[in-house]
XYZ file of C-alpha atoms in Angstrom:
763
model
C 151.246 112.174 110.665
C 154.215 113.778 113.039
C 153.943 114.545 116.512
C 156.489 116.278 118.593
C 158.284 115.086 121.423
C 155.533 115.728 123.800
C 153.651 112.224 123.503
C 157.234 110.114 123.956
C 159.564 110.037 126.185
C 163.299 108.558 127.320
C 162.791 105.356 126.269
C 163.743 103.516 122.976
C 161.577 101.011 121.489
C 160.074 99.948 118.265
C 156.509 98.490 118.251
C 153.554 97.263 115.575
C 150.822 96.934 117.274
C 148.121 95.341 114.553
C 144.504 96.250 115.688
C 141.528 95.514 113.435
C 140.094 98.610 112.317
C 136.308 97.493 112.748
C 137.030 97.626 116.702
C 136.824 101.523 118.151
C 139.584 101.298 120.910
C 142.378 98.983 122.530
C 140.494 96.635 120.822
C 137.708 94.136 121.520
C 139.912 91.239 123.275
C 141.093 93.443 126.068
C 137.470 95.230 126.665
C 135.102 92.336 126.058
C 137.125 89.142 125.632
C 140.000 89.677 128.350
C 142.084 87.845 125.714
C 144.571 90.883 124.470
C 146.903 87.863 122.773
C 144.469 87.144 120.284
C 143.750 90.867 119.096
C 148.017 91.835 119.368
C 150.435 90.628 117.225
C 153.684 91.935 118.146
C 156.487 91.643 115.718
C 159.187 93.152 117.959
C 159.062 94.584 121.606
C 160.847 95.768 124.627
C 157.378 97.005 125.816
C 154.184 96.195 125.025
C 151.727 99.307 123.815
C 149.866 99.026 127.251
C 152.804 99.722 129.270
C 153.862 102.702 126.977
C 150.371 104.109 127.613
C 150.394 103.253 130.866
C 153.839 105.002 131.795
C 152.751 108.268 129.790
C 149.985 108.255 132.007
C 147.827 108.225 128.636
C 143.717 108.080 129.725
C 140.994 106.312 127.858
C 139.031 108.855 126.119
C 135.255 108.686 125.117
C 134.738 106.713 121.366
C 138.027 104.954 122.074
C 140.433 108.152 121.873
C 143.254 108.514 123.619
C 144.789 111.900 125.062
C 148.191 112.772 126.205
C 148.106 114.976 129.297
C 151.000 117.024 128.119
C 149.109 117.794 124.671
C 145.588 118.146 125.154
C 145.785 119.502 121.174
C 146.317 115.885 120.526
C 143.942 113.033 120.524
C 144.708 109.449 118.556
C 142.284 107.023 118.077
C 143.981 103.432 118.150
C 142.685 101.829 115.127
C 144.465 100.228 112.117
C 148.339 99.685 112.267
C 150.127 101.742 114.470
C 154.011 102.080 114.770
C 155.926 103.708 117.565
C 159.625 104.696 117.072
C 161.956 106.587 119.365
C 165.202 107.470 117.642
C 167.057 108.447 121.259
C 167.164 108.464 124.865
C 167.238 112.174 125.364
C 164.446 114.356 126.886
C 163.388 116.442 125.588
C 163.943 115.890 122.426
C 165.926 118.528 119.752
C 164.554 119.572 116.672
C 166.718 117.205 115.092
C 165.676 114.163 117.106
C 162.272 114.180 115.483
C 160.167 111.380 117.847
C 157.000 110.149 115.233
C 153.860 108.133 115.554
C 153.371 106.992 112.162
C 149.554 105.654 111.479
C 148.141 103.647 108.841
C 145.134 105.943 109.273
C 147.028 109.156 108.578
C 145.584 112.692 109.267
C 144.537 115.172 106.411
C 143.597 118.766 106.424
C 143.137 121.704 104.563
C 143.006 125.549 105.079
C 140.468 125.573 107.983
C 140.073 121.851 108.610
C 141.291 118.827 109.889
C 140.126 115.158 110.129
C 141.858 111.433 110.631
C 141.308 109.305 107.582
C 140.232 106.685 110.635
C 137.205 108.920 111.259
C 135.258 107.461 108.226
C 131.474 108.775 108.032
C 130.387 107.296 104.903
C 132.087 105.666 101.635
C 130.683 106.031 97.792
C 131.961 105.579 94.458
C 133.281 108.920 94.146
C 134.311 110.134 97.697
C 134.114 109.131 100.424
C 132.943 111.203 104.062
C 134.827 112.335 107.059
C 134.119 113.730 110.131
C 136.729 116.671 110.919
C 137.000 119.775 112.901
C 137.352 123.572 112.537
C 141.492 124.581 113.448
C 140.220 127.914 115.355
C 136.774 126.774 116.395
C 136.958 122.810 116.996
C 133.327 122.388 115.764
C 132.284 119.320 113.867
C 131.885 119.485 110.366
C 131.589 116.454 107.499
C 134.078 116.570 105.681
C 133.845 114.760 101.509
C 136.947 113.772 99.944
C 136.431 112.863 96.797
C 138.782 110.427 94.635
C 140.089 110.464 91.225
C 136.943 109.013 89.787
C 135.277 112.359 90.436
C 136.880 113.961 88.113
C 135.817 112.034 85.503
C 132.035 113.554 85.833
C 131.071 116.494 83.935
C 132.356 119.538 85.130
C 128.926 120.787 85.874
C 128.428 118.312 88.513
C 132.128 118.906 89.780
C 131.435 122.671 90.662
C 131.060 123.272 94.108
C 132.349 125.537 97.148
C 135.272 123.706 97.618
C 137.101 124.174 100.910
C 140.793 123.400 99.315
C 144.306 123.750 99.766
C 145.701 120.717 98.172
C 145.098 118.910 95.074
C 142.380 116.769 96.591
C 138.892 118.879 96.303
C 136.986 118.346 99.562
C 133.315 119.633 100.569
C 132.453 120.445 103.495
C 129.145 120.331 104.892
C 126.930 120.061 108.296
C 127.847 117.273 110.342
C 124.909 115.020 111.732
C 126.067 113.075 114.086
C 122.955 110.953 114.570
C 123.252 109.403 111.440
C 120.207 108.601 108.829
C 117.097 107.430 108.329
C 118.465 104.498 106.988
C 120.640 104.108 110.844
C 117.736 104.650 112.315
C 114.944 102.015 110.405
C 118.363 99.202 111.006
C 117.589 99.787 115.071
C 115.580 96.684 116.248
C 112.822 98.942 117.516
C 112.275 100.192 114.231
C 112.597 96.787 112.246
C 108.431 96.977 111.394
C 108.464 100.611 110.893
C 108.770 104.193 112.894
C 106.333 105.004 115.704
C 103.756 107.153 114.302
C 105.057 110.880 115.544
C 108.278 110.044 114.377
C 107.090 109.496 110.991
C 105.117 112.583 110.725
C 108.514 114.548 111.486
C 110.097 112.191 108.347
C 107.237 113.160 106.128
C 106.804 116.744 106.986
C 111.063 117.362 106.630
C 111.357 115.466 103.127
C 107.994 117.038 102.035
C 109.383 120.536 103.126
C 112.998 119.781 101.359
C 111.479 118.448 98.530
C 109.210 121.449 97.735
C 112.407 123.957 98.228
C 113.932 122.206 95.551
C 111.124 122.231 92.628
C 110.922 125.958 93.862
C 114.449 126.067 92.548
C 113.626 123.579 89.980
C 115.678 120.973 90.897
C 115.705 117.185 90.791
C 117.676 115.212 93.368
C 117.401 111.675 91.408
C 119.049 109.664 94.347
C 115.933 109.798 97.299
C 116.461 106.928 99.717
C 116.557 106.547 103.153
C 120.685 106.627 103.400
C 120.384 110.317 102.119
C 117.938 111.878 104.894
C 120.183 112.826 107.674
C 119.207 112.714 111.195
C 119.747 115.660 113.894
C 118.080 116.077 117.073
C 117.025 120.063 117.389
C 116.656 121.813 120.271
C 113.130 120.981 121.158
C 114.930 117.657 121.665
C 112.697 116.517 118.368
C 114.332 114.661 115.176
C 115.368 116.985 112.390
C 115.546 115.405 108.779
C 117.821 116.701 106.248
C 117.950 115.874 102.360
C 121.734 115.274 101.385
C 123.941 113.871 98.662
C 123.326 115.700 95.389
C 126.216 114.215 93.709
C 123.340 112.946 91.306
C 120.860 116.573 91.336
C 120.455 118.545 88.647
C 118.475 121.238 87.498
C 115.099 120.159 85.788
C 112.117 121.997 85.590
C 108.379 120.027 85.388
C 108.218 120.020 81.313
C 111.589 119.050 81.249
C 113.330 115.762 80.895
C 116.952 113.983 80.950
C 118.416 110.786 80.134
C 121.033 110.025 82.127
C 121.036 106.933 84.889
C 121.410 107.592 87.964
C 120.078 106.136 91.753
C 120.024 103.151 94.117
C 118.114 100.452 92.218
C 115.779 99.462 95.142
C 114.454 102.857 94.957
C 115.015 103.659 91.465
C 111.679 104.372 89.013
C 111.074 101.220 86.719
C 111.822 103.031 83.645
C 115.277 103.766 84.740
C 115.849 100.133 86.462
C 115.376 99.015 83.608
C 118.190 100.278 81.764
C 120.410 101.008 84.726
C 120.289 97.388 86.350
C 119.420 95.407 83.533
C 121.333 97.299 80.964
C 118.263 97.345 78.471
C 118.589 100.343 76.008
C 115.212 102.022 75.591
C 114.501 106.038 74.137
C 112.449 106.869 76.925
C 113.365 110.278 78.791
C 112.204 110.656 82.318
C 111.087 113.570 84.503
C 111.055 115.551 87.315
C 108.410 112.916 88.775
C 110.986 110.327 89.124
C 111.660 111.348 92.605
C 108.186 110.409 93.828
C 108.867 106.873 92.796
C 111.942 107.362 95.477
C 109.850 109.135 97.868
C 106.898 106.452 97.587
C 109.708 103.840 98.030
C 111.295 105.867 101.178
C 107.911 106.782 102.919
C 106.358 102.885 102.687
C 110.042 101.581 103.931
C 109.821 104.695 106.877
C 106.572 102.926 107.583
C 107.075 99.599 107.294
C 110.467 99.290 108.201
C 110.753 97.196 104.755
C 110.539 97.544 101.411
C 107.496 97.662 99.154
C 108.513 95.286 96.278
C 110.477 92.081 97.132
C 111.361 89.245 95.438
C 111.720 86.020 97.071
C 115.535 86.064 97.100
C 115.829 90.248 97.861
C 116.057 92.891 94.828
C 119.826 92.559 94.220
C 119.674 88.730 93.740
C 116.558 88.313 91.158
C 116.293 91.799 89.095
C 113.739 90.217 86.665
C 111.591 89.792 88.994
C 112.180 92.964 90.543
C 111.427 94.669 87.183
C 108.353 92.998 86.917
C 107.234 93.166 90.177
C 107.331 97.423 89.585
C 106.173 97.477 86.232
C 103.215 95.187 86.756
C 101.804 96.743 89.420
C 98.254 97.119 89.518
C 97.041 100.571 89.659
C 96.145 101.637 93.446
C 98.227 98.805 95.438
C 101.250 100.085 97.030
C 103.212 96.680 97.472
C 103.928 93.322 95.700
C 105.825 90.482 97.431
C 106.896 87.083 96.240
C 106.738 84.820 99.607
C 108.510 81.280 97.587
C 110.597 80.626 94.641
C 108.917 81.409 91.528
C 105.603 81.726 93.417
C 103.278 84.601 92.753
C 103.428 88.057 93.384
C 100.770 88.922 96.411
C 99.780 92.282 95.921
C 98.548 94.787 98.594
C 96.447 97.896 98.830
C 96.977 98.218 102.625
C 99.778 98.303 105.126
C 101.161 95.102 106.612
C 99.211 94.645 109.840
C 102.345 94.919 111.709
C 102.959 98.437 110.750
C 102.863 100.917 113.751
C 101.013 103.494 112.197
C 97.240 104.547 112.846
C 94.517 103.147 110.922
C 93.895 106.933 110.426
C 96.957 108.279 108.859
C 96.945 104.720 107.060
C 93.623 105.861 105.605
C 95.211 109.708 104.516
C 98.473 107.793 103.228
C 97.551 105.193 101.053
C 96.481 107.195 98.485
C 99.172 108.846 98.458
C 101.353 105.899 97.936
C 99.092 104.147 95.599
C 99.189 107.592 92.792
C 102.968 108.059 93.426
C 103.887 104.869 93.381
C 102.596 104.723 89.407
C 105.292 103.221 86.365
C 103.105 105.156 83.901
C 104.569 108.435 84.360
C 101.366 109.814 82.472
C 99.583 108.406 85.580
C 101.722 109.335 88.132
C 101.005 112.808 90.572
C 102.329 115.853 89.935
C 104.818 117.325 92.631
C 101.672 119.853 92.719
C 99.150 117.457 94.280
C 101.589 115.377 95.999
C 102.556 118.443 97.895
C 98.810 119.496 98.116
C 97.700 116.208 99.708
C 100.889 115.599 101.979
C 100.406 119.195 103.268
C 96.456 118.470 103.660
C 97.761 115.497 106.137
C 100.090 117.400 108.171
C 98.109 120.454 108.807
C 95.167 117.996 110.623
C 95.240 117.525 114.300
C 94.585 114.106 115.542
C 92.192 113.551 118.286
C 92.670 110.344 119.939
C 88.762 108.055 120.441
C 88.569 104.921 122.351
C 85.510 102.378 121.209
C 85.054 101.071 124.508
C 82.765 97.552 123.135
C 85.276 97.109 120.085
C 88.099 97.825 122.569
C 89.940 99.563 120.178
C 91.973 103.116 119.752
C 91.525 105.062 116.848
C 92.722 108.734 115.523
C 90.942 110.936 114.423
C 92.474 113.212 111.735
C 90.657 116.180 111.584
C 91.171 119.852 110.577
C 91.204 121.976 113.668
C 88.099 124.590 111.838
C 85.993 121.078 111.182
C 82.541 120.619 112.932
C 81.696 118.032 115.697
C 79.066 116.658 113.095
C 82.391 115.987 110.702
C 84.163 114.913 113.612
C 81.439 112.296 114.529
C 80.923 111.041 110.913
C 84.592 110.381 110.494
C 84.272 108.551 113.716
C 81.407 106.421 111.978
C 83.176 106.148 109.344
C 86.072 104.267 111.280
C 84.166 102.754 113.999
C 81.006 101.582 111.700
C 79.138 102.937 115.090
C 76.094 105.074 113.572
C 75.924 109.019 114.944
C 72.417 108.024 116.503
C 74.105 105.487 118.256
C 77.054 107.473 119.465
C 77.189 108.371 123.334
C 80.813 110.112 124.328
C 82.289 110.116 127.738
C 85.344 111.750 128.709
C 87.040 111.886 131.715
C 84.372 109.968 132.789
C 81.382 112.599 132.516
C 79.087 112.387 129.735
C 80.680 114.547 126.407
C 78.045 116.324 124.378
C 79.064 117.822 121.556
C 77.055 121.072 119.679
C 76.891 119.806 115.944
C 78.891 123.358 115.313
C 81.814 122.798 118.129
C 84.954 123.496 116.063
C 87.473 120.587 116.390
C 89.807 123.250 118.183
C 87.677 123.648 121.012
C 87.862 119.922 121.660
C 89.011 119.066 124.974
C 92.027 117.352 124.798
C 92.896 114.086 124.212
C 95.732 111.626 124.008
C 96.298 108.098 124.160
C 95.889 107.948 127.792
C 93.213 110.052 127.653
C 91.117 109.812 124.870
C 87.816 110.380 124.377
C 85.173 107.243 124.929
C 82.775 105.808 122.640
C 80.133 103.980 123.766
C 77.344 102.710 120.884
C 73.977 102.255 122.020
C 73.573 99.073 119.646
C 75.697 95.870 119.971
C 78.639 95.777 118.265
C 81.265 92.990 117.992
C 84.565 93.064 120.403
C 87.573 93.768 118.305
C 90.394 94.801 120.524
C 94.487 95.517 119.062
C 94.964 93.534 115.801
C 98.884 92.108 116.187
C 100.310 89.188 114.605
C 103.051 87.103 116.297
C 106.165 87.125 113.280
C 107.326 83.481 112.240
C 110.701 83.082 114.036
C 113.512 82.377 111.267
C 114.994 78.904 110.916
C 118.582 79.243 112.078
C 120.941 76.754 110.665
C 123.481 75.282 113.333
C 126.603 75.571 111.286
C 129.227 78.401 111.837
C 128.876 81.561 109.544
C 128.867 85.141 110.499
C 127.276 86.897 108.031
C 124.242 84.201 108.361
C 124.344 84.564 112.037
C 124.152 88.638 112.094
C 121.485 88.398 110.032
C 119.875 85.665 112.423
C 120.540 88.289 115.175
C 119.117 91.042 113.461
C 115.983 89.514 112.766
C 115.717 88.118 116.317
C 116.099 91.786 117.792
C 113.385 93.251 115.526
C 110.981 90.452 116.100
C 111.258 90.531 119.820
C 111.217 94.372 119.673
C 107.895 94.234 118.391
C 106.845 92.003 120.760
C 107.849 94.237 122.850
C 105.724 97.215 121.599
C 102.819 95.032 120.505
C 103.073 93.699 124.374
C 103.037 97.457 125.645
C 100.162 97.878 123.785
C 98.126 95.483 125.187
C 98.340 97.171 128.412
C 97.429 99.973 127.142
C 94.651 98.716 125.673
C 93.424 97.169 128.599
C 94.080 100.260 131.223
C 92.072 101.570 128.551
C 89.000 99.301 128.995
C 89.416 99.519 132.818
C 88.841 103.243 132.755
C 85.922 103.401 130.301
C 84.355 100.735 132.395
C 84.868 102.779 135.257
C 83.378 105.815 133.887
C 80.026 103.643 132.988
C 80.334 102.516 136.928
C 80.204 106.144 137.821
C 77.185 107.040 135.979
C 75.323 104.246 136.683
C 75.940 104.540 140.283
C 74.852 108.135 140.378
C 71.902 107.693 137.982
C 70.398 105.050 140.215
C 70.886 106.705 143.220
C 69.175 109.599 142.188
C 66.182 107.863 141.232
C 66.326 105.274 144.245
C 65.917 108.194 146.726
C 63.101 110.264 144.963
C 61.328 106.927 144.133
C 60.264 104.199 146.417
C 58.716 102.525 143.113
C 61.850 101.532 141.456
C 63.976 100.565 144.408
C 64.134 97.087 142.998
C 65.649 98.509 140.326
C 68.612 100.528 142.313
C 69.485 97.124 143.478
C 69.718 95.276 140.626
C 71.881 98.474 138.787
C 74.249 97.901 142.201
C 74.514 94.448 141.684
C 75.195 94.768 137.806
C 78.000 97.438 139.073
C 79.480 95.142 141.275
C 80.090 92.393 138.812
C 82.939 94.892 137.630
C 84.758 93.767 140.236
C 86.050 90.752 138.913
C 87.313 92.764 135.472
C 88.982 95.309 137.831
C 90.664 92.540 140.036
C 91.705 90.912 137.033
C 93.047 93.818 135.269
C 95.174 94.359 138.037
C 96.112 90.963 138.387
C 97.092 91.313 134.505
C 99.475 94.404 135.319
C 101.220 93.334 137.746
C 102.136 89.862 135.906
C 102.663 91.289 132.536
C 106.417 90.609 131.884
C 106.662 93.749 129.730
C 109.691 94.771 131.536
C 111.182 90.953 131.218
C 110.871 90.681 127.521
C 112.405 94.454 127.477
C 115.776 92.580 129.487
C 115.776 90.165 127.105
C 115.480 92.440 123.897
C 118.616 94.553 125.156
C 120.370 91.260 125.430
C 119.517 90.181 122.119
C 120.163 93.434 120.939
C 124.043 93.608 122.897
C 124.254 90.185 120.779
C 123.700 91.590 117.450
C 125.618 94.697 117.886
C 128.598 91.983 118.553
C 127.948 89.636 115.163
C 128.205 92.651 113.470
C 131.128 93.563 114.465
C 132.117 90.059 113.887
C 130.605 89.842 110.593
C 132.818 93.150 109.764
C 136.142 90.928 110.753
C 135.142 88.243 108.262
C 136.801 85.671 110.489
C 138.025 85.189 114.189
C 140.632 83.562 116.546
C 139.521 80.188 118.167
C 138.638 81.898 121.366
C 136.284 84.467 119.687
C 134.854 81.719 117.623
C 133.554 80.159 120.423
C 132.351 82.744 122.466
C 130.341 84.064 119.252
C 128.814 80.264 119.013
C 128.230 80.467 122.833
C 126.193 83.805 122.174
C 124.260 82.313 118.782
C 123.026 79.860 121.616
C 121.624 82.299 123.936
C 120.436 84.560 121.371
C 118.145 81.422 120.119
C 117.639 80.800 123.896
C 116.725 84.621 124.615
C 114.316 84.575 121.364
C 112.650 81.712 122.199
C 111.926 82.522 126.393
C 110.691 85.881 124.875
C 107.993 84.529 122.398
C 107.045 82.148 125.243
C 106.059 84.868 127.478
C 104.402 86.489 124.917
C 102.363 84.236 123.669
C 101.640 82.319 127.073
C 101.153 85.114 129.214
C 100.592 88.490 127.194
C 98.452 87.430 124.367
C 96.302 84.764 126.297
C 95.468 86.677 129.224
C 94.831 89.875 126.881
C 92.321 87.452 125.146
C 90.741 86.306 128.590
C 90.710 89.886 129.654
C 88.926 91.019 126.475
C 86.574 87.975 126.983
C 85.341 88.984 130.098
C 84.594 92.759 128.778
C 82.663 91.522 126.426
C 80.400 89.178 128.085
C 79.935 92.382 131.045
C 79.248 94.667 127.904
C 76.537 92.281 126.695
C 74.759 92.616 129.703
C 75.210 96.126 129.470
C 73.674 96.255 125.798
C 70.746 94.012 126.556
C 69.276 96.669 129.593
C 70.441 99.438 127.766
C 68.349 98.147 124.575
C 65.313 97.262 127.328
C 66.128 101.291 128.158
C 65.817 102.339 124.482
C 62.620 100.707 124.096
C 60.938 102.151 127.184
C 61.782 105.774 126.221
C 60.215 105.610 123.109
C 56.595 104.448 124.955
C 57.603 107.013 127.270
C 57.638 109.892 124.909
C 54.330 107.734 123.034
C 52.542 108.584 126.089
C 53.842 111.942 127.158
C 52.140 113.021 123.844
C 49.166 111.358 124.475
C 48.299 112.759 128.079
C 49.389 116.200 126.847
C 46.851 116.019 124.197
C 44.241 114.710 126.574
C 45.116 117.282 129.145
C 44.578 119.760 126.782
C 41.266 118.587 125.455
C 40.046 118.097 129.018
C 41.229 121.205 130.130
C 39.676 123.113 127.299
C 36.554 121.858 127.880
C 36.461 121.923 131.730
C 38.058 125.642 132.622
C 34.951 127.613 130.689
C 32.360 124.994 132.854
C 34.239 126.014 136.078
C 35.026 129.499 135.386
C 31.263 130.225 134.291
C 29.481 128.148 137.328
C 27.582 126.642 134.794
C 26.744 122.844 134.920
C 29.074 120.460 132.759
C 25.745 119.028 131.562
C 24.316 121.604 129.339
C 28.094 121.417 127.101
C 28.518 117.455 127.347
C 26.149 114.923 126.506
C 26.209 111.397 128.506
C 27.915 109.643 125.372
C 30.827 112.086 125.293
C 31.464 111.467 129.359
C 31.192 107.842 129.072
C 34.015 108.079 125.998
C 36.040 110.812 128.668
C 35.401 108.480 131.281
C 36.551 105.306 129.872
C 39.693 107.075 128.160
C 40.835 108.080 131.235
C 40.393 105.033 132.644
C 42.470 103.375 130.035
C 44.995 106.119 130.394
C 45.444 105.350 133.930
C 45.675 101.707 133.377
C 48.514 102.468 130.553
C 50.400 104.160 133.259
C 49.862 101.816 136.349
C 51.659 99.793 133.482
C 54.323 101.803 132.710
C 55.261 102.492 136.567
C 55.065 98.746 137.033
C 57.645 98.191 133.884
C 59.754 100.929 135.834
C 60.619 99.692 138.737
C 60.904 95.868 137.221
C 63.610 96.914 134.963
C 66.854 97.667 134.926
C 66.875 99.901 132.068
C 68.885 102.940 133.853
C 72.039 101.438 133.368
C 72.825 104.167 130.987
C 69.409 106.673 132.058
C 70.356 110.440 131.349
C 68.907 113.791 133.229
C 66.364 113.987 130.515
C 64.999 110.726 131.054
C 64.877 111.700 134.442
C 62.343 114.055 133.846
C 60.398 112.409 131.511
C 59.999 109.416 133.983
C 58.883 112.744 136.536
C 56.494 113.653 133.783
C 54.889 110.331 133.525
C 54.401 109.920 137.015
C 52.768 113.754 137.398
C 50.822 113.054 134.446
C 49.782 109.875 135.939
C 48.578 111.098 139.260
C 46.790 114.493 137.121
C 45.036 112.069 134.943
C 44.055 110.161 138.353
C 42.453 113.159 139.720
C 40.901 113.979 136.449
C 39.050 110.382 136.413
C 38.055 111.101 140.269
C 36.492 114.345 138.880
C 34.767 113.027 135.975
C 32.794 109.953 138.250
C 31.853 111.947 140.497
């Protein structure tokens, strides 16, 4: 790479500076360690590189780039072996006195694009991908440069849209600065899978991309997280794009192929046998091999791990890997071997650590089970795959929190579905029958007409869901979580092993942090639901106590039960203040920083003595931070959450006892109401004609009839007195509603009417 005299001035210097290509910028020794001598070894020097840069007033540009004020278009990344040579002290230099900067990582260009070889984005068997710029606009692009191996492929594979000015063939593509789906999954926050919203974006974009390919009869043959790129859209949301069509070809649904492509962890079992185990067979492959790769990719995105894992990993134990993927029982979606020569543990469900809701899992699991089929005859076709996945993507989610169970549910439903279907789905998810469901929303009772469509439901969210209260007793479940077991850290110094430890610790502590946040959210939802119940109780109790003196005692009991909520409220507030989510997050950030540094150390392969000692100190801090985070979670977060759930369960048990008495009494009141109505109709039917005609009752009623009516009315009076007494002694109005209030009014009115009629008959 030639740079004119505008970069260097009137000194004579010959310097070779060796900096490791794995480090960005001037070097880790200057930015982090403060020990430049260990990172820079000078062959011959009159001035250090730092002196040269400072004399010419070079400034640090973003991402380790250095820009010369006198040449705004020349950017140099200081990585690799850099040599400065100046042939003369004259300034300015003439055309014959060329000042050059020879960089081990050179610049290449075509007619319209240029790129630094140091800006390597990815490396494959047949090509490297670099970050380049358009010469006129400066826009960033991804430039794929093919090596000599690429010309050994068939000509139809080589046929592309090339931007070429030399013997090098390059493919210019859109630049995706956010990396790939694999990059996202490597982040510690996603070690146990993507959040539900992000996973749905992946599902939508990959399905849309595959649908587009199938419309043109193209099979990709190498679908994996590393070939799904991520960009940020104008709305700030992720957009995922299929890339790397080096193995793609035209293939209709009824056609087959015999060539081998793909990445072994994501290969269809038939292709795995031939490509990885080198076993010849006469099988041909259809377009559905992409479905297997999609299934493995979706499982990886949902859980953070591969669905089929031998004890030592798929790359080290290929025979067991082949056994797992070929012997997978129908309906299962994963198989793990947890010990050497141990049995394979199959599962039809996602692991507990999965971030996806049970509502989404119930829809996604059948899709995975039917595309992860080794037998191509049993595997779904693309039409059914697209139909089922689009059915998921076109559903809306309604958030429901079951108060007694202390669980949050995501109910996926189409907007045109009715409330009757919604409550049926809710019954399946919570095991609360339809006739026992009572709904609250924002502290008020929510009554859904059975024919009301889901699009007319109130807007819900994770923080503002519909509250479900069961009329029958249900067990408290709470948030189900597991504390991942920490790895056994070997004391020996090993860069590869230490990077693996750091990755595991970062993922585990990230999972604990997300779980602790969820525990806090669940507690707040319980508190919100309890407040809604308390409001309903006090409103009904105040209404009844002002109208009837007979139930004033009941009002006192209701107030007393409502007062029992205060300890729960205080406990929740105490937990909120002491829940050390922020401290766990600080520890997670420290662990993540160590993990990132260990990845750089691993790339170095060998560290100087001083940095080796710092690495060992960081390893000790890594274990200490992880242990402290785990202790905060288990001894503070989890323990106090369980105590909170225990207290709320005890309160809910009291509520259920009172509400059960209410339901029983309500049934009795309805029965008595019917009897009173029938009796009054009989009395009115017999007495009104007598009164209107002025005739005496004896002319129409026998003495026996009057006696029977008198005894019946007295019996009814006694029953009504018993009902009123029971109303006064029972604190069943914890969950009473306006209809029940009207029923009580009717009963008392009937009682007074029956007493008046009884007095008439006595006379």
